[in-house]
Coordinates of N, CA and C in Angstrom, one line a residue:
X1 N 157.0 134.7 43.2 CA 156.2 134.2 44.4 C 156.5 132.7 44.6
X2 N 156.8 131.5 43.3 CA 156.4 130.7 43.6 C 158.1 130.5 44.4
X3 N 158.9 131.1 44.4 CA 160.5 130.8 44.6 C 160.3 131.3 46.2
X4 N 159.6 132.4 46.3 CA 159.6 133.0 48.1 C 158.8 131.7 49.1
X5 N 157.7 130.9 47.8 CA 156.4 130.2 48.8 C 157.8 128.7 48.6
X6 N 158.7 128.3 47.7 CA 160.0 127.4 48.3 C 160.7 127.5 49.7
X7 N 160.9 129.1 49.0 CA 162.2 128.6 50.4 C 161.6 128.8 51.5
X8 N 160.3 129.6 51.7 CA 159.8 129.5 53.3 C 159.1 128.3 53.3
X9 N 158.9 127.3 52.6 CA 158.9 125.8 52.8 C 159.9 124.8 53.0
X10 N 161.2 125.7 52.2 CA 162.3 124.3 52.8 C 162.8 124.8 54.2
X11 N 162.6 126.3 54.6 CA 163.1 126.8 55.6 C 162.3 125.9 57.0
X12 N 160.8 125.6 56.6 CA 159.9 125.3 57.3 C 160.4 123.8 57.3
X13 N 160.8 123.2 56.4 CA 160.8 121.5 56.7 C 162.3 122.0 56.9
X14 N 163.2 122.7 57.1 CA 164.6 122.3 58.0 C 164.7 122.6 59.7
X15 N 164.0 123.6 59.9 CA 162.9 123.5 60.8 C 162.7 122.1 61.6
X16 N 162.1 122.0 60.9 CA 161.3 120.6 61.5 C 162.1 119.5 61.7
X17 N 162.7 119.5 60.7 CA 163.9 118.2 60.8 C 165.0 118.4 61.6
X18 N 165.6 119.6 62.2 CA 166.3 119.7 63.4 C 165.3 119.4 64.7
X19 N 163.8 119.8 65.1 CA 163.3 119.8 65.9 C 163.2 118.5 66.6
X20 N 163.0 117.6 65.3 CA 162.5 116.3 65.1 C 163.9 115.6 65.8
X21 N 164.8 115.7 65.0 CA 166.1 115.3 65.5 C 166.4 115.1 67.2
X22 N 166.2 117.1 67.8 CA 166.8 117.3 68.2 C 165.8 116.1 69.8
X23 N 164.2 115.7 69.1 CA 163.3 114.9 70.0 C 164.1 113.8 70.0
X24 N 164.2 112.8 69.2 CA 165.0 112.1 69.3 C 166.6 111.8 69.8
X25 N 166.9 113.0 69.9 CA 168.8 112.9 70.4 C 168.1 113.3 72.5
X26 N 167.6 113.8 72.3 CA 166.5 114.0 73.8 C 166.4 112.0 74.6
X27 N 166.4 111.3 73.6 CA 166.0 110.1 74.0 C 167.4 108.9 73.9
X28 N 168.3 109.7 73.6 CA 169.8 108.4 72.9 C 170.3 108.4 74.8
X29 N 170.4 107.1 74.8 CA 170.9 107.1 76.2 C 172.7 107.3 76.1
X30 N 173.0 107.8 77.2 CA 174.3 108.0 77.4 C 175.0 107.2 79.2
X31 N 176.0 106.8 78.9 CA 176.9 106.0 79.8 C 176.9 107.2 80.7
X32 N 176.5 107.1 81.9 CA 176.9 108.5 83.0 C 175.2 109.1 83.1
X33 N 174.8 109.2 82.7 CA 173.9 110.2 82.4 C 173.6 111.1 80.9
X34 N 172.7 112.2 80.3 CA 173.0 112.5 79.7 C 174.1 113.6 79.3
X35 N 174.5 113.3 78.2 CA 175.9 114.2 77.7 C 175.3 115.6 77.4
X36 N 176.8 116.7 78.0 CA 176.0 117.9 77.8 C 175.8 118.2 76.8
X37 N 175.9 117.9 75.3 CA 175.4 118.3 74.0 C 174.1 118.1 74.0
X38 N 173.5 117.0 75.2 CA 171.9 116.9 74.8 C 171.2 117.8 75.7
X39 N 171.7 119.1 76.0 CA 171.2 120.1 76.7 C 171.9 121.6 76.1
X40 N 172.2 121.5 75.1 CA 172.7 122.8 74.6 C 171.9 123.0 73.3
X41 N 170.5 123.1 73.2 CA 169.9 123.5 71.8 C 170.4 124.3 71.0
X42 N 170.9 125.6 71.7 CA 171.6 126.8 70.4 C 172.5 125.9 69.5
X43 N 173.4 125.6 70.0 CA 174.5 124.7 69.9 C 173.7 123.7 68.5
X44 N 172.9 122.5 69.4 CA 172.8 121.5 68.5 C 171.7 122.3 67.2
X45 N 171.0 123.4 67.5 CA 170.3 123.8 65.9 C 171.0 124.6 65.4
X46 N 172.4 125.1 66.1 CA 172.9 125.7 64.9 C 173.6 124.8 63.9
X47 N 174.3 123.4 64.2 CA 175.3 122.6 63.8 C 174.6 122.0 62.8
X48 N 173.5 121.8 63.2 CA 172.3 120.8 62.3 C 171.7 121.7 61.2
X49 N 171.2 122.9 61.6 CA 170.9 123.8 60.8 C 171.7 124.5 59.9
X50 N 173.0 123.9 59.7 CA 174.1 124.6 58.8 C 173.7 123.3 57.7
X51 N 174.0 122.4 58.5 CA 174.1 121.0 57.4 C 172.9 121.4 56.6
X52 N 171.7 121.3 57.2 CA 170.9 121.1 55.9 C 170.3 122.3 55.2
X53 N 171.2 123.7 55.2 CA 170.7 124.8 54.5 C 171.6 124.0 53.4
X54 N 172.3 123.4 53.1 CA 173.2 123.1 52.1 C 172.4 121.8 51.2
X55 N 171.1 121.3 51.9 CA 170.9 120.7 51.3 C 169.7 120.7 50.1
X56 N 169.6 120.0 49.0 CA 168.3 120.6 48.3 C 167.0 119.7 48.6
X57 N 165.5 120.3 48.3 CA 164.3 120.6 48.7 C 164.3 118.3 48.7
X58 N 164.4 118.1 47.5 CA 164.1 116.6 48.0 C 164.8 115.9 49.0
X59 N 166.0 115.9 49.0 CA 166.8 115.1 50.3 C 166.2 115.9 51.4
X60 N 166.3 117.0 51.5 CA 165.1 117.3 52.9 C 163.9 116.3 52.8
X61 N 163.5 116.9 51.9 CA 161.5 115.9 52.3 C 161.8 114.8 52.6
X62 N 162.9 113.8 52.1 CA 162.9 111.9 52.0 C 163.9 111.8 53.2
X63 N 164.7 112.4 53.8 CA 165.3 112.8 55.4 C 163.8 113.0 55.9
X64 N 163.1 113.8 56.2 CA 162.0 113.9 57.3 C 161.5 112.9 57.2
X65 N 160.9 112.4 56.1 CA 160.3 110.9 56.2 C 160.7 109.9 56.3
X66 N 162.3 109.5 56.6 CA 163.1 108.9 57.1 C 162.6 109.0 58.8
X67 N 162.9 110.4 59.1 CA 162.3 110.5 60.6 C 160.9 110.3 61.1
X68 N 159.9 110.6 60.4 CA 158.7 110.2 60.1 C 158.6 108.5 60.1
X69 N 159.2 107.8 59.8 CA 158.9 106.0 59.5 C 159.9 105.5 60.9
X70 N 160.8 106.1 61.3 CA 161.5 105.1 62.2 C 160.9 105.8 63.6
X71 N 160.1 106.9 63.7 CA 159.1 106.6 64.6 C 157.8 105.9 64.7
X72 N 157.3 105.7 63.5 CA 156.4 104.6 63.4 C 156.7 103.0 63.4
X73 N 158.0 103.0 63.3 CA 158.9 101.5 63.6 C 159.4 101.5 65.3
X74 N 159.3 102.7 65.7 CA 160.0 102.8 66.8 C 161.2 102.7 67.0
X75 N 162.1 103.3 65.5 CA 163.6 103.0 65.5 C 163.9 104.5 66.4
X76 N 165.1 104.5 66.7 CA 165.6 106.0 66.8 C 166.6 106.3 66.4
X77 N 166.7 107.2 65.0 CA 168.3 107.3 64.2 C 169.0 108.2 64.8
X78 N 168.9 108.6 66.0 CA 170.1 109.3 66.5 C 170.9 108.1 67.4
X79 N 170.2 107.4 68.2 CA 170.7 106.3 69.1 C 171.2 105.5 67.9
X80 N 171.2 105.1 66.8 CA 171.6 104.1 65.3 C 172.6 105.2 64.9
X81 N 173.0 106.4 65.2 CA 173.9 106.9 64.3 C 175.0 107.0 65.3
X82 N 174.7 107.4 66.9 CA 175.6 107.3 67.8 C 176.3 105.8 68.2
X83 N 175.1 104.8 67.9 CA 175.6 103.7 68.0 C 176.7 103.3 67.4
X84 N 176.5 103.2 66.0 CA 177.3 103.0 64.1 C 178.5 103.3 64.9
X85 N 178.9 104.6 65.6 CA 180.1 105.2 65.5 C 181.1 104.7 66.3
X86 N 180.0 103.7 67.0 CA 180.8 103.0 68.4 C 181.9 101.4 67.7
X87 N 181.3 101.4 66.5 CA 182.1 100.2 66.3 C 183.5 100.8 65.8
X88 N 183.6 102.3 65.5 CA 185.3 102.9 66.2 C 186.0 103.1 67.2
X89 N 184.4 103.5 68.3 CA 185.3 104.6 69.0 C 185.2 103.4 70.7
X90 N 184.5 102.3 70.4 CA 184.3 101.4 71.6 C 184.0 100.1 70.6
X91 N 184.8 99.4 70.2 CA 184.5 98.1 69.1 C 183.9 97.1 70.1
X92 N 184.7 96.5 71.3 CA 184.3 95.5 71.9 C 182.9 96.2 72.3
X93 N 182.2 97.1 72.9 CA 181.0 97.0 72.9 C 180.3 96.9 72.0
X94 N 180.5 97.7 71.2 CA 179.8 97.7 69.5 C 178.8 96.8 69.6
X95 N 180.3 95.9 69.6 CA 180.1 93.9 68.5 C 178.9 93.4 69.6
X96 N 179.3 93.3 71.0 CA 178.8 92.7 71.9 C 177.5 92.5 72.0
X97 N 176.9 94.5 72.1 CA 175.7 94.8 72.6 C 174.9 95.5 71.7
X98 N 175.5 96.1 70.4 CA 175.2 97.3 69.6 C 174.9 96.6 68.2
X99 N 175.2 96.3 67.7 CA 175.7 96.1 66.3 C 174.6 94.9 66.6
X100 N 174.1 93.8 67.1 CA 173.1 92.8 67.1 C 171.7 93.8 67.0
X101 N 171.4 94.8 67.3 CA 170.0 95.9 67.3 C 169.9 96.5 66.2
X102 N 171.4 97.3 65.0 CA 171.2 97.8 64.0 C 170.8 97.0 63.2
X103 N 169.9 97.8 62.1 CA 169.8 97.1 60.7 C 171.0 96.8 60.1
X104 N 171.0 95.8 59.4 CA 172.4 95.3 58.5 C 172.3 95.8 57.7
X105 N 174.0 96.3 57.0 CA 173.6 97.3 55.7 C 174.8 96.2 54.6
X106 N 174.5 96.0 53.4 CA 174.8 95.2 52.6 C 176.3 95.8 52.0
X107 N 176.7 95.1 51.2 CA 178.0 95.4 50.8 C 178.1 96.4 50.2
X108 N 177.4 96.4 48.7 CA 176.7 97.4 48.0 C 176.5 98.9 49.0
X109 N 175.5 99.1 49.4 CA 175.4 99.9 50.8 C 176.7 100.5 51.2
X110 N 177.1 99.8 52.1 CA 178.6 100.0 52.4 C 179.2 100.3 51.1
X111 N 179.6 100.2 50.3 CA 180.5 100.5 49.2 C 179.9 102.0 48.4
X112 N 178.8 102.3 48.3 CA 178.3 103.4 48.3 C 178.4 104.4 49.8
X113 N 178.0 104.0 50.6 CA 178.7 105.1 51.9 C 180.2 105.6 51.6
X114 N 181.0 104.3 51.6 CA 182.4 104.8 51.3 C 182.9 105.6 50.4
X115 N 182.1 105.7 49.4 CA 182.7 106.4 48.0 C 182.4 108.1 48.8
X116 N 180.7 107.9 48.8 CA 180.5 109.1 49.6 C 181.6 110.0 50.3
X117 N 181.8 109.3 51.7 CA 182.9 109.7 52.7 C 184.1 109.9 52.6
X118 N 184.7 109.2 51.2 CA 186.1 109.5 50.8 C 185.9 110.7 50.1
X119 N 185.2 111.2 49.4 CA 184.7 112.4 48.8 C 184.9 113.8 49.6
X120 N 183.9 113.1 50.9 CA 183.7 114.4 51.7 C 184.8 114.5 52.7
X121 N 185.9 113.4 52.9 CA 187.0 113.7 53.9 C 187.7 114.6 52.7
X122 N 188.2 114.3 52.1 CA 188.9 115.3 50.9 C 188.6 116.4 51.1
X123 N 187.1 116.5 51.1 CA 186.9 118.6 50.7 C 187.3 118.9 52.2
X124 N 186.8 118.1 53.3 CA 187.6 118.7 55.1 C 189.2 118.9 54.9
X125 N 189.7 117.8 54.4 CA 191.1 118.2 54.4 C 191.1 119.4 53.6
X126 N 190.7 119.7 52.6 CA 191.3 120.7 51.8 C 190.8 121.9 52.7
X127 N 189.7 122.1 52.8 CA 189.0 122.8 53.8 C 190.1 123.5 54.6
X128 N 190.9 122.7 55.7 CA 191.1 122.9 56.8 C 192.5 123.4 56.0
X129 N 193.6 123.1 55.2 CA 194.3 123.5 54.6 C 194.3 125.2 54.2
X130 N 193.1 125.5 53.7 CA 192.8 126.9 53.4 C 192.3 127.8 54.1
X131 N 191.7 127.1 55.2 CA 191.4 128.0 56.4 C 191.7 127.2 57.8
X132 N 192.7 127.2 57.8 CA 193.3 126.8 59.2 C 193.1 126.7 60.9
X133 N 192.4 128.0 60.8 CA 192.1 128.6 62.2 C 190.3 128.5 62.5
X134 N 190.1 128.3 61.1 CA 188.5 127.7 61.2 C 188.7 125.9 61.4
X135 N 189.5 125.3 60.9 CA 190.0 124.3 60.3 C 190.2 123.5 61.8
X136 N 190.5 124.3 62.7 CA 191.3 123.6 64.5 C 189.6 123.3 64.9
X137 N 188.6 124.1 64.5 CA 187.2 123.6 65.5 C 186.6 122.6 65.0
X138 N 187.6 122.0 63.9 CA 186.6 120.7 63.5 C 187.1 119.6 64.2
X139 N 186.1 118.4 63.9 CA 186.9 117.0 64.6 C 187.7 116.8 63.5
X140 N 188.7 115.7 64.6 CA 189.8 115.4 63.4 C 189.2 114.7 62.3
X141 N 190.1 114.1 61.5 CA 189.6 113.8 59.8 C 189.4 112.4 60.0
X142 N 190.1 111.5 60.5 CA 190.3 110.4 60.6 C 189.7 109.0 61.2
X143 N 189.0 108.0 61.0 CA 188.8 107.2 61.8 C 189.7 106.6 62.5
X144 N 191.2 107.1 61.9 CA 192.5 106.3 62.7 C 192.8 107.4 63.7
X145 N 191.9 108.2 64.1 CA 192.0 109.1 65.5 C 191.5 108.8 65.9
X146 N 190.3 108.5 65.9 CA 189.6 108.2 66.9 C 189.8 107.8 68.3
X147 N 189.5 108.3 69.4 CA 189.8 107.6 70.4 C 188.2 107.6 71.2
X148 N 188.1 106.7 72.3 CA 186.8 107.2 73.5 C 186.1 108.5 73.3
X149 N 186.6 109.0 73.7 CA 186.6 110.6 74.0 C 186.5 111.4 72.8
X150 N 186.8 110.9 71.5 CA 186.8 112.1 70.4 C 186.2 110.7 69.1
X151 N 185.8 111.8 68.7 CA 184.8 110.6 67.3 C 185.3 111.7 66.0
X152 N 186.2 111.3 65.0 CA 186.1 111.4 63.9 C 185.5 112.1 62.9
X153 N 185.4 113.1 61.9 CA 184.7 113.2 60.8 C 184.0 112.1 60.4
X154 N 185.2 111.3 60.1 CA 184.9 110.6 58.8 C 183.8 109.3 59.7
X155 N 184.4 109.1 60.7 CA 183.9 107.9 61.4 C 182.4 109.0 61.9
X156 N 181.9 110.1 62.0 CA 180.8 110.5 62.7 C 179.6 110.3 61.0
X157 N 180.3 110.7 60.2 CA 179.9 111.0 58.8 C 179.1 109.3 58.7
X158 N 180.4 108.1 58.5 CA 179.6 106.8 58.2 C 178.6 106.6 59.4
X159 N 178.4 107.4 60.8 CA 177.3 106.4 61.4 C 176.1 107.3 60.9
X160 N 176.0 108.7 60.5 CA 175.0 108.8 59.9 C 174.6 109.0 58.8
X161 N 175.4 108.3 57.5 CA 175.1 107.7 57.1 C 174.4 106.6 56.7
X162 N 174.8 105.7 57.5 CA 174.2 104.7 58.0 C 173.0 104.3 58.5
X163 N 172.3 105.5 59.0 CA 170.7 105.5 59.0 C 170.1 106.0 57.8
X164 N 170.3 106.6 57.1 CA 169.6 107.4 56.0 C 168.8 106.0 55.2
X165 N 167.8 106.2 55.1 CA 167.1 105.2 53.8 C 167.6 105.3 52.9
X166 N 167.4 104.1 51.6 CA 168.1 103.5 50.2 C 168.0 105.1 49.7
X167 N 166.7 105.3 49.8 CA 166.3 106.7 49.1 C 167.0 108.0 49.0
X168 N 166.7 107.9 50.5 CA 167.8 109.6 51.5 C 169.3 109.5 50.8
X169 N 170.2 108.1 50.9 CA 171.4 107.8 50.3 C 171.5 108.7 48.9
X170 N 170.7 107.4 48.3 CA 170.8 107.6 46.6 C 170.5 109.7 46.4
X171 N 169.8 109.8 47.3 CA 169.5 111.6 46.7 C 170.8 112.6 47.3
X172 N 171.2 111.5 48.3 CA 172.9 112.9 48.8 C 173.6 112.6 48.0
X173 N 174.1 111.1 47.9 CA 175.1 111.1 46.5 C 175.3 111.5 45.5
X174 N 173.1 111.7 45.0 CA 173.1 113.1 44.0 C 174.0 114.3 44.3
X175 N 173.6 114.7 45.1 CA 173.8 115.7 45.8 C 175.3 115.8 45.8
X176 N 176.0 115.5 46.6 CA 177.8 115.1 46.1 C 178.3 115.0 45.0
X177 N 178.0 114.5 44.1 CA 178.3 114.6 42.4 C 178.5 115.6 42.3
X178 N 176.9 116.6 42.3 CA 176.3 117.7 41.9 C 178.0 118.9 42.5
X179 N 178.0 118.3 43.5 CA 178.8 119.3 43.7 C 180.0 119.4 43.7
X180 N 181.0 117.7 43.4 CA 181.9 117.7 43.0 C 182.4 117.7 41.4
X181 N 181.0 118.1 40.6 CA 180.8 118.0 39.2 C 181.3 119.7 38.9
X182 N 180.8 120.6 39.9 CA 180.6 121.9 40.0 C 181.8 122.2 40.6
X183 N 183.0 121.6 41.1 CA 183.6 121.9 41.5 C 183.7 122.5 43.1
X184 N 182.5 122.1 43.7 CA 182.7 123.0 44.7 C 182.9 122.1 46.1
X185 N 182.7 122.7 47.3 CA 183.3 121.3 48.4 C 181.9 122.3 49.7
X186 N 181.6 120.6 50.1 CA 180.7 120.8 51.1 C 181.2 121.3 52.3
X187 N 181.9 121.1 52.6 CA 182.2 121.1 53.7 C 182.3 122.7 54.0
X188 N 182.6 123.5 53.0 CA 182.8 124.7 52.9 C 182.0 125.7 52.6
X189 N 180.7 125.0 51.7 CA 179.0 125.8 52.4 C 178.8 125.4 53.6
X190 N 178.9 124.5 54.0 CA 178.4 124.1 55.6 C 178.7 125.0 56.5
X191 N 180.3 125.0 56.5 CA 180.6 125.8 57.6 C 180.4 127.5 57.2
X192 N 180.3 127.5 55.6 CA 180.2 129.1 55.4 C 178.9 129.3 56.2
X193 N 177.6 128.7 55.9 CA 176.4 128.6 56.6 C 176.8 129.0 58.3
X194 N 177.6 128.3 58.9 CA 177.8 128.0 60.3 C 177.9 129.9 60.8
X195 N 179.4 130.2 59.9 CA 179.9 131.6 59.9 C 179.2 132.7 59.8
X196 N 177.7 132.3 58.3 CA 176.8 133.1 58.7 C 175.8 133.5 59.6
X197 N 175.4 132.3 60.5 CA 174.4 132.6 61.4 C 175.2 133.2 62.7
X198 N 176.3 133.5 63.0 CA 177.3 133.7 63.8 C 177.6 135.9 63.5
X199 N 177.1 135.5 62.1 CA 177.3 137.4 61.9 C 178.1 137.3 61.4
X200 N 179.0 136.8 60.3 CA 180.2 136.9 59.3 C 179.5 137.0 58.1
X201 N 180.3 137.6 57.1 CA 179.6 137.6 56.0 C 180.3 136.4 55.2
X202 N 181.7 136.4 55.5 CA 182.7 135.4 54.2 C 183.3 134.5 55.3
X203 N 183.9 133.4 54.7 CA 185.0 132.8 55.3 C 185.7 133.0 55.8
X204 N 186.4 134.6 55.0 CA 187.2 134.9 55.4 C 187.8 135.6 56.3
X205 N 186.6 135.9 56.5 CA 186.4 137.5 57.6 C 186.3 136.6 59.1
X206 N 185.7 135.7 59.3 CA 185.5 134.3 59.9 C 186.6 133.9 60.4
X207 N 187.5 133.5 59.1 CA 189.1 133.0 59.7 C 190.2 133.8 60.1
X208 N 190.0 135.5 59.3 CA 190.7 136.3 60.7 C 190.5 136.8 61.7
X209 N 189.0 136.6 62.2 CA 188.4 136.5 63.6 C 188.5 135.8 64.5
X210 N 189.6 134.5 63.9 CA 189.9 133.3 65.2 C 190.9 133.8 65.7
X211 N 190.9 133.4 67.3 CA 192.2 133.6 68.2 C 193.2 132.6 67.3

């Protein structure tokens, strides 16, 4: 019982933490008007909702209370994580108009993100290596792709990272260890998760289903 009254509690706070999100990404201003991803809910709860079935019960709870405090600050970490990404994908604005409004994140900080993201670009490459045709619907790997128009893994990865509290950080990198200790690669529950809400049972059945 006490394992059924879990997971319809972490089901219930992942839930909430896409909802919550998805209020916030409602509010990120966009150049033009808004972008059509901020009108495709199926879309953005399923993409959100893969990420954090993969994640465990505490980085959930200290994520929602991340969301929970920067509405009581009146931050918005979707507008802070679309921002972060602009110092690749639009630098001269960034610096100009962007980067003066984020919180500063320390070297330490930064050097912890990085270990993080070098980690998780790895299991994408490998990822896309072994399933190829799954492998084409990702963004590219690279922040040296980046252009206007297309944002990076790696470069989408550091801007949200870059909002998470000391806390939220320190419990994913648990989280990362855990699973490069175990040998296994995130990127590869995530998207298995993705495949499952889609009606696939394996990966693999997944990747000979692509055109």
């Amino acid at each position: 019982m006490a394992n059924d009254k879990q997971c319809q509690d972490d089901e219930s706070l992942r839930e909430g933490i896409v909802r919550h999100e998805w209020e916030q990404f409602q509010q990120v201003n966009n150049e033009g008007g808004p972008a059509n991803c901020q009108g495709n809910w199926p879309m953005f709860h399923q993409m959100r909702l893969s990420q954090f079935l993969t994640w465990p019960h505490p980085l959930l709870a200290s994520y929602a209370d991340d969301l929970d405090q920067a509405d009581a600050q009146e931050r918005n970490l979707l507008t802070e994580k679309y921002g972060r990404m602009m110092e690749s994908t639009a630098p001269d604005q960034y610096h100009s108009s962007i980067a003066p409004y984020l919180p500063r994140l320390g070297l330490d900080r930064q050097e912890q993100q990085e270990h993080i993201i070098d980690r998780q670009v790895a299991w994408a490459k490998d990822f896309r290596k072994r399933y190829p045709r799954l492998g084409q619907e990702m963004r590219v790997l690279r922040t040296s792709e980046d252009t206007p128009e297309a944002t990076s893994f790696e470069t989408y990865l550091r801007g949200e990272l870059g909002t998470y509290s000391a806390r939220t950080l320190d419990l994913y990198q648990s989280m990362v260890d855990r699973i490069e200790a175990r040998g296994g690669n995130l990127t590869e529950e995530t998207i298995l998760a993705t495949v499952q809400m889609n009606g696939f049972e394996t990966l693999d059945e997944a990747e000979q289903a692509q055109n």
